[in-house]
CSV table of C-alpha atoms and ligand atoms in Angstrom, one decimal:
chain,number,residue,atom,x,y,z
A,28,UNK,CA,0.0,0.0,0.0
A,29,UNK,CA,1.2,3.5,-0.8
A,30,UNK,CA,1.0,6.3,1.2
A,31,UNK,CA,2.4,9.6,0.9
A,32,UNK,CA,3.7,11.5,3.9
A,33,UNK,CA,6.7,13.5,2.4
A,34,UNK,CA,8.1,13.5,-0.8
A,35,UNK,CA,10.3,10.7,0.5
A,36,UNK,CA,7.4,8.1,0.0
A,37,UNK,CA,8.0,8.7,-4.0
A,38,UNK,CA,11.3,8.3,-6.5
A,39,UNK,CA,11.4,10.9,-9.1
A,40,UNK,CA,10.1,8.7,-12.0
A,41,UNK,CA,6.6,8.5,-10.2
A,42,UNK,CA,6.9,11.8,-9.3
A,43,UNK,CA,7.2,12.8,-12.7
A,44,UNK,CA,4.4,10.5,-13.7
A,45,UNK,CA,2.1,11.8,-11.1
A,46,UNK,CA,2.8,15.8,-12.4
A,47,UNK,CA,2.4,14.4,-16.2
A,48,UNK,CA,-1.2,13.0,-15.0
A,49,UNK,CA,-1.7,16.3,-13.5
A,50,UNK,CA,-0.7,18.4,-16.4
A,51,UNK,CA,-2.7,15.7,-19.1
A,52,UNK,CA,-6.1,16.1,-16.2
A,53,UNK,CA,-5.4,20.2,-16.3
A,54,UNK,CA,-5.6,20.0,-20.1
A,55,UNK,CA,-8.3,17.9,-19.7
A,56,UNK,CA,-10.1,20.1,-17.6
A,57,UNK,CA,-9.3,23.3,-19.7
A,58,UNK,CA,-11.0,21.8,-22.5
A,59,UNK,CA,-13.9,20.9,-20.7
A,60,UNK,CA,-13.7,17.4,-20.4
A,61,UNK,CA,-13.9,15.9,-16.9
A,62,UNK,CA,-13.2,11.7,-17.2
A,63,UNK,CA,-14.9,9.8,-14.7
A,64,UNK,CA,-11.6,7.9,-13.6
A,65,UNK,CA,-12.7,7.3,-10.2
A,66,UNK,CA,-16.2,6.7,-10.3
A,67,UNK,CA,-17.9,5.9,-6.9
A,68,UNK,CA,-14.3,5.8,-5.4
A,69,UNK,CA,-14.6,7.8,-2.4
A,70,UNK,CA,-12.0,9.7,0.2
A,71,UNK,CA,-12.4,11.0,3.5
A,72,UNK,CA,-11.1,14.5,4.5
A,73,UNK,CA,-9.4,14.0,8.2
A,74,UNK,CA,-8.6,17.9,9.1
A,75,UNK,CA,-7.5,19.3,12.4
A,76,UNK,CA,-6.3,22.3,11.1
A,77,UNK,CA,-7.9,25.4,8.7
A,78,UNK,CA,-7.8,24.9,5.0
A,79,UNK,CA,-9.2,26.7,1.8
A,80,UNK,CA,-7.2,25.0,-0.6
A,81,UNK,CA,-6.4,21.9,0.4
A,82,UNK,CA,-10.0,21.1,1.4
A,83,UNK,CA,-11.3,22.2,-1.7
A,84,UNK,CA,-9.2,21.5,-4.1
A,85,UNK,CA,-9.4,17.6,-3.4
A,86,UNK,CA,-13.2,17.7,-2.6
A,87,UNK,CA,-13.7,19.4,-6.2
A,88,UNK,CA,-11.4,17.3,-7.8
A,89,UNK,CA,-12.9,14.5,-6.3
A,90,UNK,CA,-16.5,15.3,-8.2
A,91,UNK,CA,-14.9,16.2,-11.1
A,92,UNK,CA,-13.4,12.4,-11.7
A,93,UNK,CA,-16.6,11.4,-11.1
A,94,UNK,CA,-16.2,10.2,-7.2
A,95,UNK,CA,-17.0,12.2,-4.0
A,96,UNK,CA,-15.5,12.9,-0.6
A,97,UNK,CA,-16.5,13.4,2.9
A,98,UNK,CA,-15.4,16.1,5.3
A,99,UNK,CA,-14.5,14.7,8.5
A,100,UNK,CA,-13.8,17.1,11.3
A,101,UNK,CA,-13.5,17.7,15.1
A,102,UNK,CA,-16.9,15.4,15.7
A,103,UNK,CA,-15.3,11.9,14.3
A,104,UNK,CA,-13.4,12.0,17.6
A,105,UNK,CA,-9.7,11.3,16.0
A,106,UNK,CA,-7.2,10.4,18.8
A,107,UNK,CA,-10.0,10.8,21.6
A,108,UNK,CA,-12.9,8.0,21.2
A,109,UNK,CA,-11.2,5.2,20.2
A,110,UNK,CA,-8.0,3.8,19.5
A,111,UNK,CA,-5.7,4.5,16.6
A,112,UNK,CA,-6.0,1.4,15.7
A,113,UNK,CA,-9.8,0.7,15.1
A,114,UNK,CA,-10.2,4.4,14.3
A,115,UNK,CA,-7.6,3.6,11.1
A,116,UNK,CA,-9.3,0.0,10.5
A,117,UNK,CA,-12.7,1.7,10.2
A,118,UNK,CA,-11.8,4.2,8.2
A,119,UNK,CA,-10.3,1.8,5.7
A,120,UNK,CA,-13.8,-0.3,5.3
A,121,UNK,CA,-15.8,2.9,4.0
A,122,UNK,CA,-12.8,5.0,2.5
A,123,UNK,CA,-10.5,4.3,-1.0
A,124,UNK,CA,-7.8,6.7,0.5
A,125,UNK,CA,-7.6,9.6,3.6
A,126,UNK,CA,-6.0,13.3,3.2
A,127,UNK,CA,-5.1,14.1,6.9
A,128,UNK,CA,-4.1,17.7,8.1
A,129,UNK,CA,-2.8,17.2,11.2
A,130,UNK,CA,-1.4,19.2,14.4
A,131,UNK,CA,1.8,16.9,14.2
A,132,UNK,CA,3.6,15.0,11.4
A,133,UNK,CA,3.4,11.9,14.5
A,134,UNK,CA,-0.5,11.9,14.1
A,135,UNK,CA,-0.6,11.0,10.0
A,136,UNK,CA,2.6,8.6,10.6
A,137,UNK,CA,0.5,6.5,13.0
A,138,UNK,CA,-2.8,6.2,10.9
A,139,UNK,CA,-0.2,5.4,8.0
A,140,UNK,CA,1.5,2.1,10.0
A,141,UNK,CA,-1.8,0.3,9.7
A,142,UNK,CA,-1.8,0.3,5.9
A,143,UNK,CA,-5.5,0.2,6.5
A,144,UNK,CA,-6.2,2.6,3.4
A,145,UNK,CA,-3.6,5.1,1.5
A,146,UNK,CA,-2.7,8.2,4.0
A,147,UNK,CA,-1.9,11.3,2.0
A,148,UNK,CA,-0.5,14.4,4.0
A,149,UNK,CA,-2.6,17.5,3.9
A,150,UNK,CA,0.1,19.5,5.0
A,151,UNK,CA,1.8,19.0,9.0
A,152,UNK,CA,4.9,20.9,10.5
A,153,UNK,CA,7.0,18.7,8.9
A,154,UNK,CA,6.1,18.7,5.4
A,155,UNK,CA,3.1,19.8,2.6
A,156,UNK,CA,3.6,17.3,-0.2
A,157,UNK,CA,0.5,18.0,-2.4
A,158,UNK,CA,1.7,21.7,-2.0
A,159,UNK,CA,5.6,20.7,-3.5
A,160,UNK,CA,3.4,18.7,-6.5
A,161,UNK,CA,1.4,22.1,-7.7
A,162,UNK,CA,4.3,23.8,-7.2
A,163,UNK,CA,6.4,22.0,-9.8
A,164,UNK,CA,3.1,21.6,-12.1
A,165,UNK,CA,3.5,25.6,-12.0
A,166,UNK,CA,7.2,25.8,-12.5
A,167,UNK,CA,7.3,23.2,-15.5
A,168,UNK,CA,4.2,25.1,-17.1
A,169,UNK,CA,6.5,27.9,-17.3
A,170,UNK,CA,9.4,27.0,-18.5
A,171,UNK,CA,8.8,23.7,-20.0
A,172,UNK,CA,11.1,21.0,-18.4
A,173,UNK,CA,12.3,22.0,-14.9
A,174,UNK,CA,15.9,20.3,-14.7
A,175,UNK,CA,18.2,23.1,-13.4
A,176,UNK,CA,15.7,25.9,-12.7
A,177,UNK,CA,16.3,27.8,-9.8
A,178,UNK,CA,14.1,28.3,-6.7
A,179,UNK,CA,14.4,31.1,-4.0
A,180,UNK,CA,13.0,30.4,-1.1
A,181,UNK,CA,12.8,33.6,1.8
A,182,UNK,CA,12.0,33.2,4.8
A,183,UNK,CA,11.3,30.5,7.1
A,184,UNK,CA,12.8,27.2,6.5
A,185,UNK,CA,9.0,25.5,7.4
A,186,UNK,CA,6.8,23.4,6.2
A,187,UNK,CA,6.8,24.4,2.8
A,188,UNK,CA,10.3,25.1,2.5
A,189,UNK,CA,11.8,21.8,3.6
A,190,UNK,CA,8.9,19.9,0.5
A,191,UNK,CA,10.0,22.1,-1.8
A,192,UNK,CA,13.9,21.7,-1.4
A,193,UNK,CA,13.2,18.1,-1.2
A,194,UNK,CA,11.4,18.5,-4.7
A,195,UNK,CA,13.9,20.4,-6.2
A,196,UNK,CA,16.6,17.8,-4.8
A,197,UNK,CA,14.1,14.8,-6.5
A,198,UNK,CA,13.9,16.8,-10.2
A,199,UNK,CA,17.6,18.2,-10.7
A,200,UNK,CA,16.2,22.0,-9.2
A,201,UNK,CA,17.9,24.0,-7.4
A,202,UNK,CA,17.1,24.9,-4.0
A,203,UNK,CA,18.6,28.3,-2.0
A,204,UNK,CA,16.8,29.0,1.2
A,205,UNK,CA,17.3,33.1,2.0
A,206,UNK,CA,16.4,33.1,6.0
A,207,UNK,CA,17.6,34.7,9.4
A,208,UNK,CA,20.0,32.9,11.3
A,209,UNK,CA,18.1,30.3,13.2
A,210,UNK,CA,15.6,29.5,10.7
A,211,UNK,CA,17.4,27.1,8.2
A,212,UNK,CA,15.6,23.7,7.2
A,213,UNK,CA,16.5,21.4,10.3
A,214,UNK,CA,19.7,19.6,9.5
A,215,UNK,CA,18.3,16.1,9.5
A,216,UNK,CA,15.9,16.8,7.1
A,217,UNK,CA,18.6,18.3,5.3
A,218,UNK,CA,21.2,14.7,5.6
A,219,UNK,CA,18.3,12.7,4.6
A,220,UNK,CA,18.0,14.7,1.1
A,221,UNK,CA,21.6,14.3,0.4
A,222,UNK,CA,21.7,10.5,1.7
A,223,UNK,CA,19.2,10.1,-1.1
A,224,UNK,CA,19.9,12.3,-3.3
A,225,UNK,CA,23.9,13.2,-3.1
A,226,UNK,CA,23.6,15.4,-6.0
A,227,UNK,CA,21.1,17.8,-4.6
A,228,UNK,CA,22.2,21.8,-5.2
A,229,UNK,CA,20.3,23.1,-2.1
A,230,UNK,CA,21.9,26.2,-0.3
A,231,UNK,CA,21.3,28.9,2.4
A,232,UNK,CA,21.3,32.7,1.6
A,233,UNK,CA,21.6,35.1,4.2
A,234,UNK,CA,20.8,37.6,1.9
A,235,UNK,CA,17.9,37.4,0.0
A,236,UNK,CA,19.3,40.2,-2.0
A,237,UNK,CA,22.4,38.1,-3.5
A,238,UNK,CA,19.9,34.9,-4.0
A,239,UNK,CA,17.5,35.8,-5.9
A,240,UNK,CA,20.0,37.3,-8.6
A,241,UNK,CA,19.4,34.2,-10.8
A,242,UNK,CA,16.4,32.7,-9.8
A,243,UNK,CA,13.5,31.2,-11.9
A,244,UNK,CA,10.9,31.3,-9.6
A,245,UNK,CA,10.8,33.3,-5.7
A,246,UNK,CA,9.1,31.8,-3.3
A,247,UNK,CA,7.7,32.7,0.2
A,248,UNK,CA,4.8,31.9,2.7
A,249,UNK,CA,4.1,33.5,5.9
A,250,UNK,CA,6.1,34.7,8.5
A,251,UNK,CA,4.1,32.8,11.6
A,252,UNK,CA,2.8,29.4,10.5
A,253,UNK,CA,-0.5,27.7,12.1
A,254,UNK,CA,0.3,26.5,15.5
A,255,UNK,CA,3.2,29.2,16.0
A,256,UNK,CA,0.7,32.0,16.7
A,257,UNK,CA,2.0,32.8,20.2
A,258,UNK,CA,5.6,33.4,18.0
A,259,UNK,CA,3.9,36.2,15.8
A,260,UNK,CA,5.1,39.6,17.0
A,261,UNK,CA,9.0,37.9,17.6
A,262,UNK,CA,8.7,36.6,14.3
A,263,UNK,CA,7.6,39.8,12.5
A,264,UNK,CA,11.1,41.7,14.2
A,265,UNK,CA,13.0,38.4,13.0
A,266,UNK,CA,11.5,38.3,9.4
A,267,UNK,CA,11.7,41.9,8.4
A,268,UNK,CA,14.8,41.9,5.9
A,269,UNK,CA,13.3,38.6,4.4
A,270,UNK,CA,9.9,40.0,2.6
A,271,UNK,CA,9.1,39.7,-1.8
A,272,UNK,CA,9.3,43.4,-2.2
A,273,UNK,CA,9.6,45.3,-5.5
A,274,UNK,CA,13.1,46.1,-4.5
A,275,UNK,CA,13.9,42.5,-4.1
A,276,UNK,CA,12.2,41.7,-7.5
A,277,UNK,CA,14.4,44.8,-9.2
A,278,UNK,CA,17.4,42.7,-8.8
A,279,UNK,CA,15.7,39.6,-10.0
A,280,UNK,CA,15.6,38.3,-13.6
A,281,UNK,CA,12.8,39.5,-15.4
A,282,UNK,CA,11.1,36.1,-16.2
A,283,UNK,CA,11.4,35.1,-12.5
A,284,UNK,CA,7.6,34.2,-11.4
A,285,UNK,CA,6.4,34.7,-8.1
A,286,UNK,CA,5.3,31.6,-6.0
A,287,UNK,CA,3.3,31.7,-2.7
A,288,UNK,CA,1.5,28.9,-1.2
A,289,UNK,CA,-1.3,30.8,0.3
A,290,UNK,CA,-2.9,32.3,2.6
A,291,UNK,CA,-0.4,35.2,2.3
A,292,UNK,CA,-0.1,38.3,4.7
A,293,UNK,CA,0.1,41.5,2.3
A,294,UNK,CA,2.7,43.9,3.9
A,295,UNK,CA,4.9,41.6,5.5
A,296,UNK,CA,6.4,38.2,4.0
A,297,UNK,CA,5.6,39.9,0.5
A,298,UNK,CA,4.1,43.3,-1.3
A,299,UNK,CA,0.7,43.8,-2.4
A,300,UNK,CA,2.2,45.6,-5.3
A,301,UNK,CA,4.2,41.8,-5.6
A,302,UNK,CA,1.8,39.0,-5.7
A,303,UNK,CA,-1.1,41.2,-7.4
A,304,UNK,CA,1.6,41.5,-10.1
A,305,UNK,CA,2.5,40.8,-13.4
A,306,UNK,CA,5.2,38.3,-12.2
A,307,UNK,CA,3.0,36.4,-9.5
A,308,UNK,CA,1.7,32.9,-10.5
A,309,UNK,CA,0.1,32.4,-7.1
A,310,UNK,CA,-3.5,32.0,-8.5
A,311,UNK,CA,-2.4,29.6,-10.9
A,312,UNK,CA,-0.5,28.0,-8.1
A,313,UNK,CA,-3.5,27.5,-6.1
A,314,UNK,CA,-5.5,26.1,-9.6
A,315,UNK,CA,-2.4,23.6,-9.5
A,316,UNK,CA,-3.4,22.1,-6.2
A,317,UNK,CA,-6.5,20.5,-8.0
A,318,UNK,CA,-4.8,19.4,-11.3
A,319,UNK,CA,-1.7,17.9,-9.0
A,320,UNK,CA,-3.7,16.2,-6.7
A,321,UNK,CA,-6.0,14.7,-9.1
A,322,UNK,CA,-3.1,13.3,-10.9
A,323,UNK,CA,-2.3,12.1,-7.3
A,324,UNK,CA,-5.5,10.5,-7.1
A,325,UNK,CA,-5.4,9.1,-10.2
A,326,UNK,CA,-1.6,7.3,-9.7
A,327,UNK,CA,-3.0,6.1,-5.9
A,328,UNK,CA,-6.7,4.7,-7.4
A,329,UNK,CA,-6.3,4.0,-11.1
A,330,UNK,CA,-3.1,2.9,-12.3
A,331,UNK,CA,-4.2,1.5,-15.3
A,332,UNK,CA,-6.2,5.1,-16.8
A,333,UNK,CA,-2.5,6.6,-15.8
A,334,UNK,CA,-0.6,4.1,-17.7
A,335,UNK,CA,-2.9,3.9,-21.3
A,336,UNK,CA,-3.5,7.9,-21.1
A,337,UNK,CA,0.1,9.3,-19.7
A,338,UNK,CA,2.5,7.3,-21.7
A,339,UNK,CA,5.5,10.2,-21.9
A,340,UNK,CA,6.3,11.3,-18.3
B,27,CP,N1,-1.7,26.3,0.6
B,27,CP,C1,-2.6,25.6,1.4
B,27,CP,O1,-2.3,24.5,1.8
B,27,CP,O2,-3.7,26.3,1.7
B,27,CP,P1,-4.8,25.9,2.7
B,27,CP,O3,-4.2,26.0,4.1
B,27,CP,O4,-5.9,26.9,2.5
B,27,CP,O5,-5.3,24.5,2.5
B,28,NVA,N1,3.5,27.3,6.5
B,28,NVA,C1,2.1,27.5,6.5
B,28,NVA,C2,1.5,26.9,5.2
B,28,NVA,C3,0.0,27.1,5.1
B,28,NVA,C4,-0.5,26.5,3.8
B,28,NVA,C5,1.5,26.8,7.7
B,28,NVA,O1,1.9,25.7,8.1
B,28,NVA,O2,0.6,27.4,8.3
C-alpha cells in the first residue's frame, strides 16, 4: 500500500508520472472534459487544522473524476474516542484513501503504520507534499522542463520550505533557502536529502538580496505558521529583511515568477504591489493544487487510466 507523507514516500520517475497526469487532467479540464476515472471511489477529509485550498481542491477534484469525498472534522473524535488502531481499521472499510491535516507529522505517521487505506498528507509541521506537487506543475508550465531551474526560497525554512527543497533535490532543481539565522531547514531533514539524493544543489542565503540574482521562480509563505501563533510579533522583528518586495524583485531576472503557497499576509512576507503583479503565478498555483492532486488521485486509485492515457512522463 502507498502512502504519501513526504516526498520521501515517491522516487522521481513516479513523481514525474504523477505531475504528467496532472498536467494531461489540467488540459483535460481546460477543455472541458472531466473523465470519470474514479467513479464511486470515495475519500475522507481528516482535518485538524484550517484549509481553503487543500479542502477544496481535493473535494472538487474529487466530483470532477466522477467520485466524492466526505469532510470529516473535530466530531469523528480522531485520537479521543477510540483507539488509533480501530479508528484507522474503520476508516479503511468505507474509505478508498484519507488526506489528513494534522497538528503533528506523528498523528498522519500513526494512521499510516496500519496500511489500512492510503494516508496522504494535507500539510503537517514537517512537510506539505500536495503543496511541493502544484508547485512544480507551476514551474514546469512555465518553462517547459524543470531540470536546473532555480528556486528562492525567503523566509522560514518551514513546512513548505523543507517539500519544496526536497522537490527540487528529486527533479535536478535547485534549491537556495534566503532566511535569518536560526531559521534554516533542520539539519536532518537536510542529511536525509543528500543521503538520497547526493547530488542535490540546495543552499542557504543570508541575503535574499544576493539569492534571488538568478532565480526562476521566488518563493515565500508566511512569516508565523498555524500553531506558532503565540511566535507572531517575535517573528515579525525576526523576518523583516526577508519579505518579496519590488526592491527585491528589481534585482531579479525578469522572467522570474512569483510563487506563494497561500494564505499570504500582504505587507509583510511579500508586497501587495508583488503577488497582485505581473510576475505572480500564485493564483495559478492555487488552480495547480486540484490538477496535481488529481493526478495524485489518479496514480493512488487507477493505475491502469494513468498508464494507457500518460505514456510520456
Ligand atoms: N496552501 C494551502 O495549503 O492552503 P490551505 O491552508 O488553505 O489548504
Ligand atoms: N507554513 C504554512 C503553510 C500554510 C499552507 C502553515 O503551516 O501554516
Amino acid at each position: 500500500m502507498r502512502h504519501l507523507l513526504t516526498l520521501f514516500d515517491l522516487t522521481p520517475s513516479e513523481t514525474r508520472q504523477i505531475l504528467a497526469t496532472g498536467q494531461r487532467l489540467c488540459d483535460l479540464h481546460t477543455a472541458g472534459e472531466r473523465p470519470s476515472i474514479l467513479e464511486r471511489r470515495c475519500i475522507g477529509l481528516l482535518f485538524e487544522k484550517p484549509s481553503l485550498r487543500t479542502r477544496v481542491s481535493f473535494e472538487a477534484g474529487m466530483v470532477h473524476l466522477g467520485g466524492s469525498s466526505l469532510f470529516l472534522g473535530e466530531d469523528v473524535g480522531w485520537g479521543k474516542r477510540e483507539s488509533p488502531a480501530d479508528f484507522t481499521h474503520v476508516l479503511g472499510q468505507f474509505l478508498d484513501a484519507v488526506v489528513c491535516r494534522a497538528k503533528s507529522h506523528q498523528r498522519v505517521e500513526e494512521l499510516a503504520q496500519f496500511n489500512a487505506l492510503p494516508v496522504i498528507n494535507g500539510l503537517t509541521d514537517l512537510s506539505h507534499p500536495c503543496q511541493s506537487l502544484a508547485d512544480v506543475l507551476t514551474i514546469r508550465q512555465s518553462f517547459g522542463d524543470v531540470t536546473g531551474r532555480h528556486v528562492v526560497f525567503v523566509g522560514d525554512g518551514n513546512n513548505v520550505a523543507r517539500s519544496m527543497a526536497l522537490a527540487c533535490a528529486m527533479l535536478d532543481m535547485r534549491f537556495t533557502l534566503a532566511c535569518p539565522s536560526g531559521y534554516e531547514i533542520d539539519q536532518a531533514w537536510l542529511d536525509r536529502i543528500h543521503q538520497q539524493y547526493p547530488n542535490a544543489k540546495i543552499e542557504r542565503a543570508c541575503d535574499p538580496r544576493d539569492a534571488v540574482r538568478d532565480a526562476d521562480a521566488i518563493y515565500t509563505d508566511v512569516w508565523t505558521s498555524m500553531g506558532q501563533e503565540a511566535e507572531r510579533e517575535a517573528r515579525r522583528k525576526i523576518f523583516c529583511n526577508f519579505k518579496v518586495d519590488q526592491p527585491l524583485m528589481k534585482l531579479a531576472p525578469k522572467h522570474a515568477i512569483v510563487l506563494h503557497c497561500l494564505p499570504a499576509v500582504r505587507g509583510e512576507e511579500i508586497a501587495a504591489a508583488v503577488i497582485d503583479g505581473p510576475q505572480s503565478a500564485v493564483i495559478r498555483q492555487a488552480a495547480n493544487r486540484m490538477h496535481a492532486q488529481k493526478g495524485l488521485l489518479a496514480w493512488l486509485l487507477n493505475r491502469n487510466w494513468v498508464e494507457q492515457n500518460v505514456p510520456e512522463y
